[in-house]
Structure formats: structure tokens, C-alpha cells
Short mmCIF file of C-alpha atoms in Angstrom, two decimals:
data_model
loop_
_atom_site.label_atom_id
_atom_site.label_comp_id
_atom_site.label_asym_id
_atom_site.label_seq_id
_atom_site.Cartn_x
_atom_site.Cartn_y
_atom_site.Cartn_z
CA UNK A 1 55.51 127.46 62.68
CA UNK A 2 56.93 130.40 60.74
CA UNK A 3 55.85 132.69 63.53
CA UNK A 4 57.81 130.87 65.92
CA UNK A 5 60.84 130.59 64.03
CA UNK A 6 60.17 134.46 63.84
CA UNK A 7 60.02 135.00 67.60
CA UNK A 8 62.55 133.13 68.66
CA UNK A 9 64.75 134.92 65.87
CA UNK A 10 63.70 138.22 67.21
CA UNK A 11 64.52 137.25 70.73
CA UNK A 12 67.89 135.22 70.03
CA UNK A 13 68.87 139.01 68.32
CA UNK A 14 67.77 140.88 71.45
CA UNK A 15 69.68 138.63 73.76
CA UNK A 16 72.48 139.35 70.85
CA UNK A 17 72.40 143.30 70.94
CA UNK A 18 71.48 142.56 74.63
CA UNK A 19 75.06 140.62 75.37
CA UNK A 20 77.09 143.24 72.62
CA UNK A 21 75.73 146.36 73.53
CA UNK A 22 77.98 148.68 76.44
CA UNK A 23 77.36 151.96 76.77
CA UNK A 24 80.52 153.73 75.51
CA UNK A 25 81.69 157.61 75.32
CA UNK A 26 80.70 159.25 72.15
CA UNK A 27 84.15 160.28 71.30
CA UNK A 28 85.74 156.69 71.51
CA UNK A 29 86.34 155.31 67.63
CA UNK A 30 84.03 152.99 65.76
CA UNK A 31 81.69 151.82 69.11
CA UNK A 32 80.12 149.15 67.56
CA UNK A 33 82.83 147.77 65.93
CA UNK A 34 84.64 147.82 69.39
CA UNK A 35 81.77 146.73 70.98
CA UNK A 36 81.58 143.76 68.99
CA UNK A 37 85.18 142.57 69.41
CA UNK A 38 84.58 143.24 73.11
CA UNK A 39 81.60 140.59 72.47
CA UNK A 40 84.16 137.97 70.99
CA UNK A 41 86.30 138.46 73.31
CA UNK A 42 84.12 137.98 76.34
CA UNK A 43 82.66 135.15 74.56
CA UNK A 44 85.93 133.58 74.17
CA UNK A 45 86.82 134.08 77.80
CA UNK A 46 83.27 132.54 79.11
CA UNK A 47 84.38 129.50 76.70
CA UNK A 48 87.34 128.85 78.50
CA UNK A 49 86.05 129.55 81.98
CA UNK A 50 83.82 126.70 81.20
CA UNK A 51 85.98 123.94 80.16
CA UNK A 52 88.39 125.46 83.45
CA UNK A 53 85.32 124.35 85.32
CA UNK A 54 84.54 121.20 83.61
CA UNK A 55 88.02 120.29 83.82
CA UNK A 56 88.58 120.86 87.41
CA UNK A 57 85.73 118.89 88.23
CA UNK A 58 87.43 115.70 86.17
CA UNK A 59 90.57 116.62 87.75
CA UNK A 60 89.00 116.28 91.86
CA UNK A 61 87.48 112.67 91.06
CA UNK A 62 89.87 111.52 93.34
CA UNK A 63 91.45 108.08 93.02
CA UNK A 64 93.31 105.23 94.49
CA UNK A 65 97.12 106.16 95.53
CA UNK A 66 100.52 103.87 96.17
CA UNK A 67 103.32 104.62 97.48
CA UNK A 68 105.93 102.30 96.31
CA UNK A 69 109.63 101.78 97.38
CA UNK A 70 111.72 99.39 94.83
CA UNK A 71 114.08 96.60 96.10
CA UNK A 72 117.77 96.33 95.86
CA UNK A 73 119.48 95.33 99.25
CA UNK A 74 119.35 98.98 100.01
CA UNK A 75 122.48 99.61 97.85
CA UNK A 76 120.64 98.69 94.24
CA UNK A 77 118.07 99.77 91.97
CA UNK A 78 116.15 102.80 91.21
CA UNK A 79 112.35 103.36 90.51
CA UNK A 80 113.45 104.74 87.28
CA UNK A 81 114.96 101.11 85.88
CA UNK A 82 112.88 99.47 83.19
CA UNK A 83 111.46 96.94 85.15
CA UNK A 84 109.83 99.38 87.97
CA UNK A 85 109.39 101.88 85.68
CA UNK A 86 107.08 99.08 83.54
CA UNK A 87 105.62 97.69 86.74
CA UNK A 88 104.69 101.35 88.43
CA UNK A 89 103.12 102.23 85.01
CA UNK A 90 100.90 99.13 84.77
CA UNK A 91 100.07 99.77 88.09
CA UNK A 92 98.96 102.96 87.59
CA UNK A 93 96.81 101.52 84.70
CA UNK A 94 95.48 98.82 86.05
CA UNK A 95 94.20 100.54 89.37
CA UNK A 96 93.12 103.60 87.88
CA UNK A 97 95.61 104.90 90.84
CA UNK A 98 98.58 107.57 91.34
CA UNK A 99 101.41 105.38 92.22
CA UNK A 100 104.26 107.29 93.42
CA UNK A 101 107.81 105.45 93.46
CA UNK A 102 110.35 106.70 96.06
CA UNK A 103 113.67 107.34 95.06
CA UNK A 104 115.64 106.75 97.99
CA UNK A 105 119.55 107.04 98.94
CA UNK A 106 121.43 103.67 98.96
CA UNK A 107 124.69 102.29 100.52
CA UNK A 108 127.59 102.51 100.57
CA UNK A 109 127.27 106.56 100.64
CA UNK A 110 124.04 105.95 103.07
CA UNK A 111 123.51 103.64 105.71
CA UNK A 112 120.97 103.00 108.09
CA UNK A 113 118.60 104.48 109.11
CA UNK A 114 119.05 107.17 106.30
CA UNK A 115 117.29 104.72 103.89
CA UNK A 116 114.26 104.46 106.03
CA UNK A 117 114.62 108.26 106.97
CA UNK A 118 114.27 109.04 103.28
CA UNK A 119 111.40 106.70 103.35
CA UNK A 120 109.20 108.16 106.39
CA UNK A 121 109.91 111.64 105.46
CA UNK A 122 108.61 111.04 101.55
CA UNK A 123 105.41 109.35 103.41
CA UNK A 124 105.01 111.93 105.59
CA UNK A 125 104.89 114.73 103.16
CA UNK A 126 102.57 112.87 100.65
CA UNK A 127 99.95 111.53 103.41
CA UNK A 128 99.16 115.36 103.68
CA UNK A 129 95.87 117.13 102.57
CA UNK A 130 98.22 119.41 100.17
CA UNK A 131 99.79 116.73 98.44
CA UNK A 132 96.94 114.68 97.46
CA UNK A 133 94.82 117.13 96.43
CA UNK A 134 97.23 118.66 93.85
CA UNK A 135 97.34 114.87 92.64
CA UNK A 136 93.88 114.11 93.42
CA UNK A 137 94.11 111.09 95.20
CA UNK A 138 91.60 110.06 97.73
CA UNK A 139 93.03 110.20 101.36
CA UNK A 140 90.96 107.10 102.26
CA UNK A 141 92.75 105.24 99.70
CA UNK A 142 96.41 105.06 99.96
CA UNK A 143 98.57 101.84 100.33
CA UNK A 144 102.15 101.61 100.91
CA UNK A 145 103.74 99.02 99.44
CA UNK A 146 107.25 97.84 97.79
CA UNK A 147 109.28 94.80 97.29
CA UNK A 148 112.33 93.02 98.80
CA UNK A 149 114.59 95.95 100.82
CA UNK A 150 111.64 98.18 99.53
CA UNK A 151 108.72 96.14 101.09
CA UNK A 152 111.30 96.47 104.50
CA UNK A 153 111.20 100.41 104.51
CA UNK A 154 106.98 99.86 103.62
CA UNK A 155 106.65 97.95 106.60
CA UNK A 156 108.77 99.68 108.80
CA UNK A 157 106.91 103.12 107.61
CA UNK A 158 103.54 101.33 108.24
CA UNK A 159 104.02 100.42 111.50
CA UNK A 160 105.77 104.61 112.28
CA UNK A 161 102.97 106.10 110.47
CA UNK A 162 100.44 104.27 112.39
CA UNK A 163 101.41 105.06 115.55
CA UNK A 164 102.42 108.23 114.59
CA UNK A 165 99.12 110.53 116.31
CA UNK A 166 100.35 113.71 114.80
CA UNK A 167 99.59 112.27 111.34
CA UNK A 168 96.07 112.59 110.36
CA UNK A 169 96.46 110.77 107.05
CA UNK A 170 96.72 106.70 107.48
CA UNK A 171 97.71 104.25 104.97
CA UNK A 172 94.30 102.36 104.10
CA UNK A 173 96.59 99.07 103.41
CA UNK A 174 100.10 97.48 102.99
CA UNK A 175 101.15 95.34 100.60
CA UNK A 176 104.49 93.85 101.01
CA UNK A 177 106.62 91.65 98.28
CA UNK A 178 109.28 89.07 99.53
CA UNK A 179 110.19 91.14 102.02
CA UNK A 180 113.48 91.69 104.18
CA UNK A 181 112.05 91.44 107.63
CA UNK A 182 115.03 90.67 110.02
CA UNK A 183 118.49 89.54 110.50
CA UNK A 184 119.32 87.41 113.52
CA UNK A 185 118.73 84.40 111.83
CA UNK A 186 120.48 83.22 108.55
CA UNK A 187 119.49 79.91 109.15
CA UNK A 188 116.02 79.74 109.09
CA UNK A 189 114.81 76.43 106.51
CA UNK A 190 114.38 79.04 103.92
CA UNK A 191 117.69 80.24 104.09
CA UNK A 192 118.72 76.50 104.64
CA UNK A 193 117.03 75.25 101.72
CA UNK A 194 117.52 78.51 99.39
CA UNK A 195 120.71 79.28 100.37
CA UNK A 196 122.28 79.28 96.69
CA UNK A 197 119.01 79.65 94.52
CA UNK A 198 118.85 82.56 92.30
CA UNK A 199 118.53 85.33 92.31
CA UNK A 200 119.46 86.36 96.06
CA UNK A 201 122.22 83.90 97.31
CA UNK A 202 122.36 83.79 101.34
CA UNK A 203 125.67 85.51 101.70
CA UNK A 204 124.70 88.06 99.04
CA UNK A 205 121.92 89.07 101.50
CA UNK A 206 123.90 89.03 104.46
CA UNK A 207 126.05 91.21 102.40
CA UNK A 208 123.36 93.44 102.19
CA UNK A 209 122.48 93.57 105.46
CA UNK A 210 126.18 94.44 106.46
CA UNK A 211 125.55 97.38 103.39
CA UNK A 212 122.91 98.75 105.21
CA UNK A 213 124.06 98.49 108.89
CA UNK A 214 127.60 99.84 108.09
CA UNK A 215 129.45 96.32 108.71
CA UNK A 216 132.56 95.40 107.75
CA UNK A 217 132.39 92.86 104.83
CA UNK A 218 134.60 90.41 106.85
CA UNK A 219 131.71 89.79 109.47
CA UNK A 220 129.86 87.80 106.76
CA UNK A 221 131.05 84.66 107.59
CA UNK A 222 130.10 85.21 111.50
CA UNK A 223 126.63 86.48 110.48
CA UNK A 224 126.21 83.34 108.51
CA UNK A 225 127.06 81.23 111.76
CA UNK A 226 124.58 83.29 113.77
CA UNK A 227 127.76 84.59 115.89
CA UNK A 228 125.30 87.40 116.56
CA UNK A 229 122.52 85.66 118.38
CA UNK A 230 124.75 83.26 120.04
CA UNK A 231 123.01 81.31 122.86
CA UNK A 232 125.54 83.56 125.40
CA UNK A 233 124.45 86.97 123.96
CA UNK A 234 122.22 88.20 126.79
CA UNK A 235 118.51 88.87 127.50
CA UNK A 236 117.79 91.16 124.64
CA UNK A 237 119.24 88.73 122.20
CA UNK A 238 117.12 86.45 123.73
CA UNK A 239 113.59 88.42 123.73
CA UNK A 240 114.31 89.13 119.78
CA UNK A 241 114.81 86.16 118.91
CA UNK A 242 111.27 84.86 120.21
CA UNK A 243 109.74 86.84 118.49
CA UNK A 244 111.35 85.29 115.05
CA UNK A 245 111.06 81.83 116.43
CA UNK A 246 110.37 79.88 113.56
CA UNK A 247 109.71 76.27 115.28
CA UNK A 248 106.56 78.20 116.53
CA UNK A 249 105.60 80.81 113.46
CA UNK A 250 106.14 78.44 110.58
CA UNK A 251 103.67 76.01 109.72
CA UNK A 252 104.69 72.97 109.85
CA UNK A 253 104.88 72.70 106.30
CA UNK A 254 107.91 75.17 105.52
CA UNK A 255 109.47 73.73 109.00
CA UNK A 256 110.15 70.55 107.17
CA UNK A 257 113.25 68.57 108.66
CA UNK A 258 115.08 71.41 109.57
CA UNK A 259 116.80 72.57 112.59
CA UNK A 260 117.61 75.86 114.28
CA UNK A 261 121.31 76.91 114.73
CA UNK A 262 122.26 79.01 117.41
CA UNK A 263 126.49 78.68 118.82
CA UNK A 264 126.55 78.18 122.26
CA UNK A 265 129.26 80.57 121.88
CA UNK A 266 129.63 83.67 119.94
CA UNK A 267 130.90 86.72 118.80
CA UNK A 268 129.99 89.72 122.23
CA UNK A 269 131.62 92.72 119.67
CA UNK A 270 128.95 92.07 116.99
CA UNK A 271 125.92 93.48 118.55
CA UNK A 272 128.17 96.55 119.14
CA UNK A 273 129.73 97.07 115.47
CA UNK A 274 126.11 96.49 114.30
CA UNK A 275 123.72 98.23 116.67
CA UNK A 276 120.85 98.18 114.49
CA UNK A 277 120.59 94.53 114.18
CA UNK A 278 118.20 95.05 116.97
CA UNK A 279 116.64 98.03 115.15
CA UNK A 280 112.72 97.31 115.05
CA UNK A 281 113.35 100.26 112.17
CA UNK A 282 115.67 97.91 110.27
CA UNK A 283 113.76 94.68 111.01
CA UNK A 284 110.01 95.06 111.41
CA UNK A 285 109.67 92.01 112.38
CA UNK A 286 111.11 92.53 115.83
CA UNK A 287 108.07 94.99 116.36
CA UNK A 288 105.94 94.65 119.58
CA UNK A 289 102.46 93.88 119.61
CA UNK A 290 100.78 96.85 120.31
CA UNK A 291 102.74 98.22 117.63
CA UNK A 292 101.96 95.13 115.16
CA UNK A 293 97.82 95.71 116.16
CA UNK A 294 98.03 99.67 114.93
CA UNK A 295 99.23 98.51 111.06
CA UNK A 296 96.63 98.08 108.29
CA UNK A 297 95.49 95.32 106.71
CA UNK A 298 98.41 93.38 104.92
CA UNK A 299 99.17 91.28 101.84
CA UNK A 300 102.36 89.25 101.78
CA UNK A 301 103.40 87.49 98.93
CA UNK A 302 106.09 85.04 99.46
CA UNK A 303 107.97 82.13 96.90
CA UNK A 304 109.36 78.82 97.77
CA UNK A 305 112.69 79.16 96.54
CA UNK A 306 113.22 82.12 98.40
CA UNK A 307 115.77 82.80 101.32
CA UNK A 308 113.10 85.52 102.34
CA UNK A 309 110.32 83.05 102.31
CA UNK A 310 110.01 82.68 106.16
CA UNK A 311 110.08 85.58 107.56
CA UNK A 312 107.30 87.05 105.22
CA UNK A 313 105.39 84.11 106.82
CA UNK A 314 106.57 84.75 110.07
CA UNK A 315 105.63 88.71 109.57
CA UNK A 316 102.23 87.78 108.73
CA UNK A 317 101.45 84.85 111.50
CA UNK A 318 102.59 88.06 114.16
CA UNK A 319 100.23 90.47 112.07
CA UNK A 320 97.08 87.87 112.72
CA UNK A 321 97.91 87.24 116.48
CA UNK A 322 97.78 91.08 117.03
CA UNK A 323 94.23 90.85 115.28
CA UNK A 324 95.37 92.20 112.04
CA UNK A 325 93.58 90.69 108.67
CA UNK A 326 96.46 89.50 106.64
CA UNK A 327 96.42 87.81 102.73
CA UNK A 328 99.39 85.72 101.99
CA UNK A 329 99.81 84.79 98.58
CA UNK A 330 102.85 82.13 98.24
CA UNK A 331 103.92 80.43 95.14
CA UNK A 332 105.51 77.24 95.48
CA UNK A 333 107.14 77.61 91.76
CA UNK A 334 108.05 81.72 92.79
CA UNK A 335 111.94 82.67 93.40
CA UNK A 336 112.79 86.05 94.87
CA UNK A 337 111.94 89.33 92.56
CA UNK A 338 109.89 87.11 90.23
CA UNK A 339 107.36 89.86 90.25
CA UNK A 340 109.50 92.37 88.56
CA UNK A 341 109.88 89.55 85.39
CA UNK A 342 106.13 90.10 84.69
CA UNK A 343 107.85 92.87 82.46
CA UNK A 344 111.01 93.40 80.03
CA UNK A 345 112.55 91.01 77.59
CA UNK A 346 112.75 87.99 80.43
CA UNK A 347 109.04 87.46 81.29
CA UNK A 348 108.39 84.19 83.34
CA UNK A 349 104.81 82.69 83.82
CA UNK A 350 104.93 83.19 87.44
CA UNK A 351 105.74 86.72 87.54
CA UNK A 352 102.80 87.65 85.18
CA UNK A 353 100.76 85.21 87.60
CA UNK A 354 101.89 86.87 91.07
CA UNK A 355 101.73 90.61 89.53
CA UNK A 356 98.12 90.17 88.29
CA UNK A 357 96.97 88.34 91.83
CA UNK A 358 98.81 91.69 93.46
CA UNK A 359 96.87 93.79 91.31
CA UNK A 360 93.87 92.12 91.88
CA UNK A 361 94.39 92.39 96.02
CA UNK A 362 94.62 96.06 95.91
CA UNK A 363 91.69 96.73 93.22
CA UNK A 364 89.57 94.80 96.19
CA UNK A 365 90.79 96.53 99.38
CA UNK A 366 92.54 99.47 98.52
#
């Protein structure tokens, strides 16, 4: 045993002398001593290239990435309030995932499309091979996704990114919450029903909607009426609207005893002040159906006592007839943005209910 111990001590100091030794001028001071700092030093710098390596490795297990765009009518809000900031976090916790929250302009100083400009051009530079490297996210693994006016610009970028050949980066999925899909009718039963439940009052939204388009604040009372889709409008009034017919995309259910309004008579100036009323950019929902087929697989979450509630289940019935697999998750005790009170001071039961059923959608498909 001793002569072992022996060997191994005589070889461990060749490989030592080995490893210190350089072959130096004669005339340089000390040698040996320099030669042995040189050792430490080396040894120091071999250290470090290993942990470098070790580390870069951890650093290229790539993971799950979102893309998230916060609500606020498109004039509210910021990714940086409390509540997103909490809910982005968790996220990013509880997916093991990069989530990356948009900051976007808002109205009055932007209107549409800027918003959904800001939007596409954010997706477009982080669905490239650049991007998610330096934050090691797996390109096969992306979902956009955002809530209210921020689940609008996810859906309107999902259906321009997937059509969009140049871009060689998809989203994997889209995951949209209570989300703003149209406005030619503010008298859907939703907005019938919800029409003064908090937190988004029906005029408040049309308010929003005027925001965003660049509308006078004075056309919210025609808007209300459905001036704008008046039964004398024309032929492209007439070929949106089917596609938001809710007699035939509701179920029955959420139909209840409600009727549809539509003047016989209305306003023929509105569809010119407010162009992008028929803006498949501002209202997804108006999308065709070869555009509708090209969009990944969706989750929709919707609430009861919600003026939104309809045409997220409109959105989604048009998203399975173009063969697309769709989730909707509705809660019959949800309002609108109950999702955000998962977090903060003002927690309610079903936004820690319909946060952790999200998060549990997009651990299983994304």
C-alpha cells in the first residue's frame, strides 16, 4: 500500500514540475519563482474557463417563452403595475418560462393601429433566432398571450404572424383573457346583461373603443345604439356583421331571452370618422377563415358577468369551424380582469382559481 501511495506521489509531482516548468532565458529574475506564479495563474484561468463552460451549458437549456401584452382599453395600464408585475413574475415561476411583457404606447397620444404596430413589431423582433438565444428560450415554445385590450393586440398578432411567410419563428400557442374582439355590436346579451357590472361598464368600453379609433367622445351614445351597423349601412356592414352573429355563434345558453338590435336607420358618417371599426387589425374577430385556420391552438377564458363574455365565445366557436383546437375556460362566478386579483391586497377566490387553471393550460401545451 505504501508503495502505491509512493508512486502515485512521485507521479502527481511529475505532472506538478510537468504543468510548472517553462523553459525561460537565463537572464530573466528568480525563474522558478516566476514560473510558479505563472502556474497559479494558469491554474486560476483553467478554473474559470471551466465554470464559463459549465455555466453556458446551464444557460442554453432552453425554456418555455410568453409574450404578454397587459389590458387597459388601450389608454391604461402598464406591465410594470403591481398587479402584472406580480402576475408576469408568478408566471415566470410557475412555468419555468421567460415571460416578456410589452410595454406598449396608449391613447390619447396613440391611436390605432400604433398600439398593435408596437405590438407586431416587439413580436417580430423577439420570434428571431438572436433574441431567444441570448434569453435562451426554446423557439418551439413560445405563446402569445395577454388580457382584455392586451389579449386583442395577442390575437390580432397571432393571426399577422401566422400568415406572415417571411417569419420563420411561429407562436406554438395563444392564450387569450376576456378579450376585446370587435365593435359593431354593443348589444350582444353580454353587453345586455353586463352592461353596468363592474369593473368594465358598457359605455366605459365603448369609450375605449372611441380611445383607440380616434372618435370623438360624443359618438358614444350612437355606438351604444348600433348607429354604426345600422340595417341601411351597406354590404360590408353587412358581411361583418355575419361573421359576429351571435343568434348563430352563441350557444344557446348565453343567448338566453335576448334579442339583437340593429336601427333600421343609422348614422352613414360613422363608418367614415371611424374607419377601423372594420379593421380585422382592431377586431380579430372579423378575420376570414383562411386566416382564422393559420392561428395556433387557443385558450379563451371568459366570465359571466362580463360585457366581453360573447365575443370570446364567439372568437373561439370561429377558431373550431376553421379546424383550430380551442380550450375555453368560462366561469360563471368570473367578472372582467378577475385574473389580475389573484395578486395584491384585493385577492378574490376566482381569480386565484382562473390564474392557476391558465397556468395549468400552458404548462400542458406550451
Amino acid at each position: 500500500m505504501m508503495r502505491f501511495f509512493l508512486i502515485g506521489a512521485i507521479l502527481l509531482s511529475i505532472a506538478a514540475a510537468y504543468y510548472i516548468y517553462l523553459p525561460l532565458p537565463s537572464t530573466i529574475s528568480e525563474p522558478w519563482k516566476l514560473m510558479f506564479m505563472d502556474a497559479i495563474l494558469r491554474g486560476i484561468m483553467h478554473v474559470a474557463q471551466v465554470f464559463e463552460s459549465t455555466s453556458t451549458g446551464l444557460k442554453r437549456q432552453s425554456k418555455r417563452g410568453v409574450v404578454y401584452f397587459h389590458g387597459g382599453g388601450w389608454t391604461l395600464g402598464s406591465g410594470k403595475m403591481q398587479t402584472y408585475f406580480l402576475q408576469c413574475r408568478t408566471m415566470a415561476e410557475d412555468l419555468d418560462a421567460v415571460v416578456i411583457s410589452i410595454e406598449y404606447r396608449l391613447a390619447p397620444e396613440a391611436r390605432f393601429p400604433d398600439q398593435y404596430n408596437d405590438a407586431l413589431q416587439a413580436s417580430k423582433r423577439i420570434l428571431t433566432a438572436e433574441v431567444l438565444a441570448q434569453y435562451s428560450i426554446d423557439p418551439e415554445r413560445l405563446a402569445v398571450s395577454g388580457d382584455s385590450a392586451g389579449a386583442n393586440l395577442a390575437a390580432a398578432v397571432a393571426q399577422q404572424m401566422a400568415l406572415d411567410s417571411s417569419a420563420p419563428i411561429k407562436y406554438k400557442v395563444q392564450a387569450l383573457l376576456y378579450p376585446v374582439l370587435q365593435a359593431l355590436d354593443f348589444n350582444t346579451p353580454s353587453y345586455q346583461q353586463n352592461g353596468n357590472i363592474p369593473i368594465l361598464h358598457r359605455p366605459l368600453m365603448v369609450r375605449f373603443w372611441l380611445e383607440y379609433l380616434g372618435g370623438n367622445p360624443r359618438l358614444v351614445s350612437s355606438l351604444l345604439a348600433n348607429n354604426h351597423t345600422a340595417l341601411n349601412q351597406g354590404h360590408k356592414i353587412a358581411a361583418a356583421k355575419a361573421k359576429i352573429n351571435w343568434t348563430q355563434l352563441l350557444p344557446v345558453a348565453f343567448q338566453k331571452n335576448y334579442k339583437p338590435l340593429f336601427p333600421f336607420q343609422g348614422d352613414p358618417k360613422l363608418l367614415d370618422e371611424l374607419p377601423g371599426l372594420l379593421d380585422v387589425r382592431a377586431s380579430p374577430l372579423l378575420a376570414e377563415k383562411e386566416a382564422l385556420k393559420a392561428v395556433p391552438p387557443t385558450y379563451i377564458m371568459t366570465c359571466e358577468h362580463d360585457v366581453l363574455r360573447d365575443e370570446g365565445q364567439m372568437y373561439a366557436r370561429r377558431l373550431i369551424e376553421a379546424g383550430v383546437a380551442v380550450t375555453v375556460d368560462h366561469y360563471e362566478d368570473g367578472f372582467h380582469g378577475c385574473l389580475s386579483f389573484a395578486f395584491g391586497p384585493f385577492r378574490f377566490s376566482v381569480g386565484m382559481r382562473s390564474f392557476k387553471n391558465y397556468i395549468h393550460w400552458l404548462t400542458k401545451n406550451l
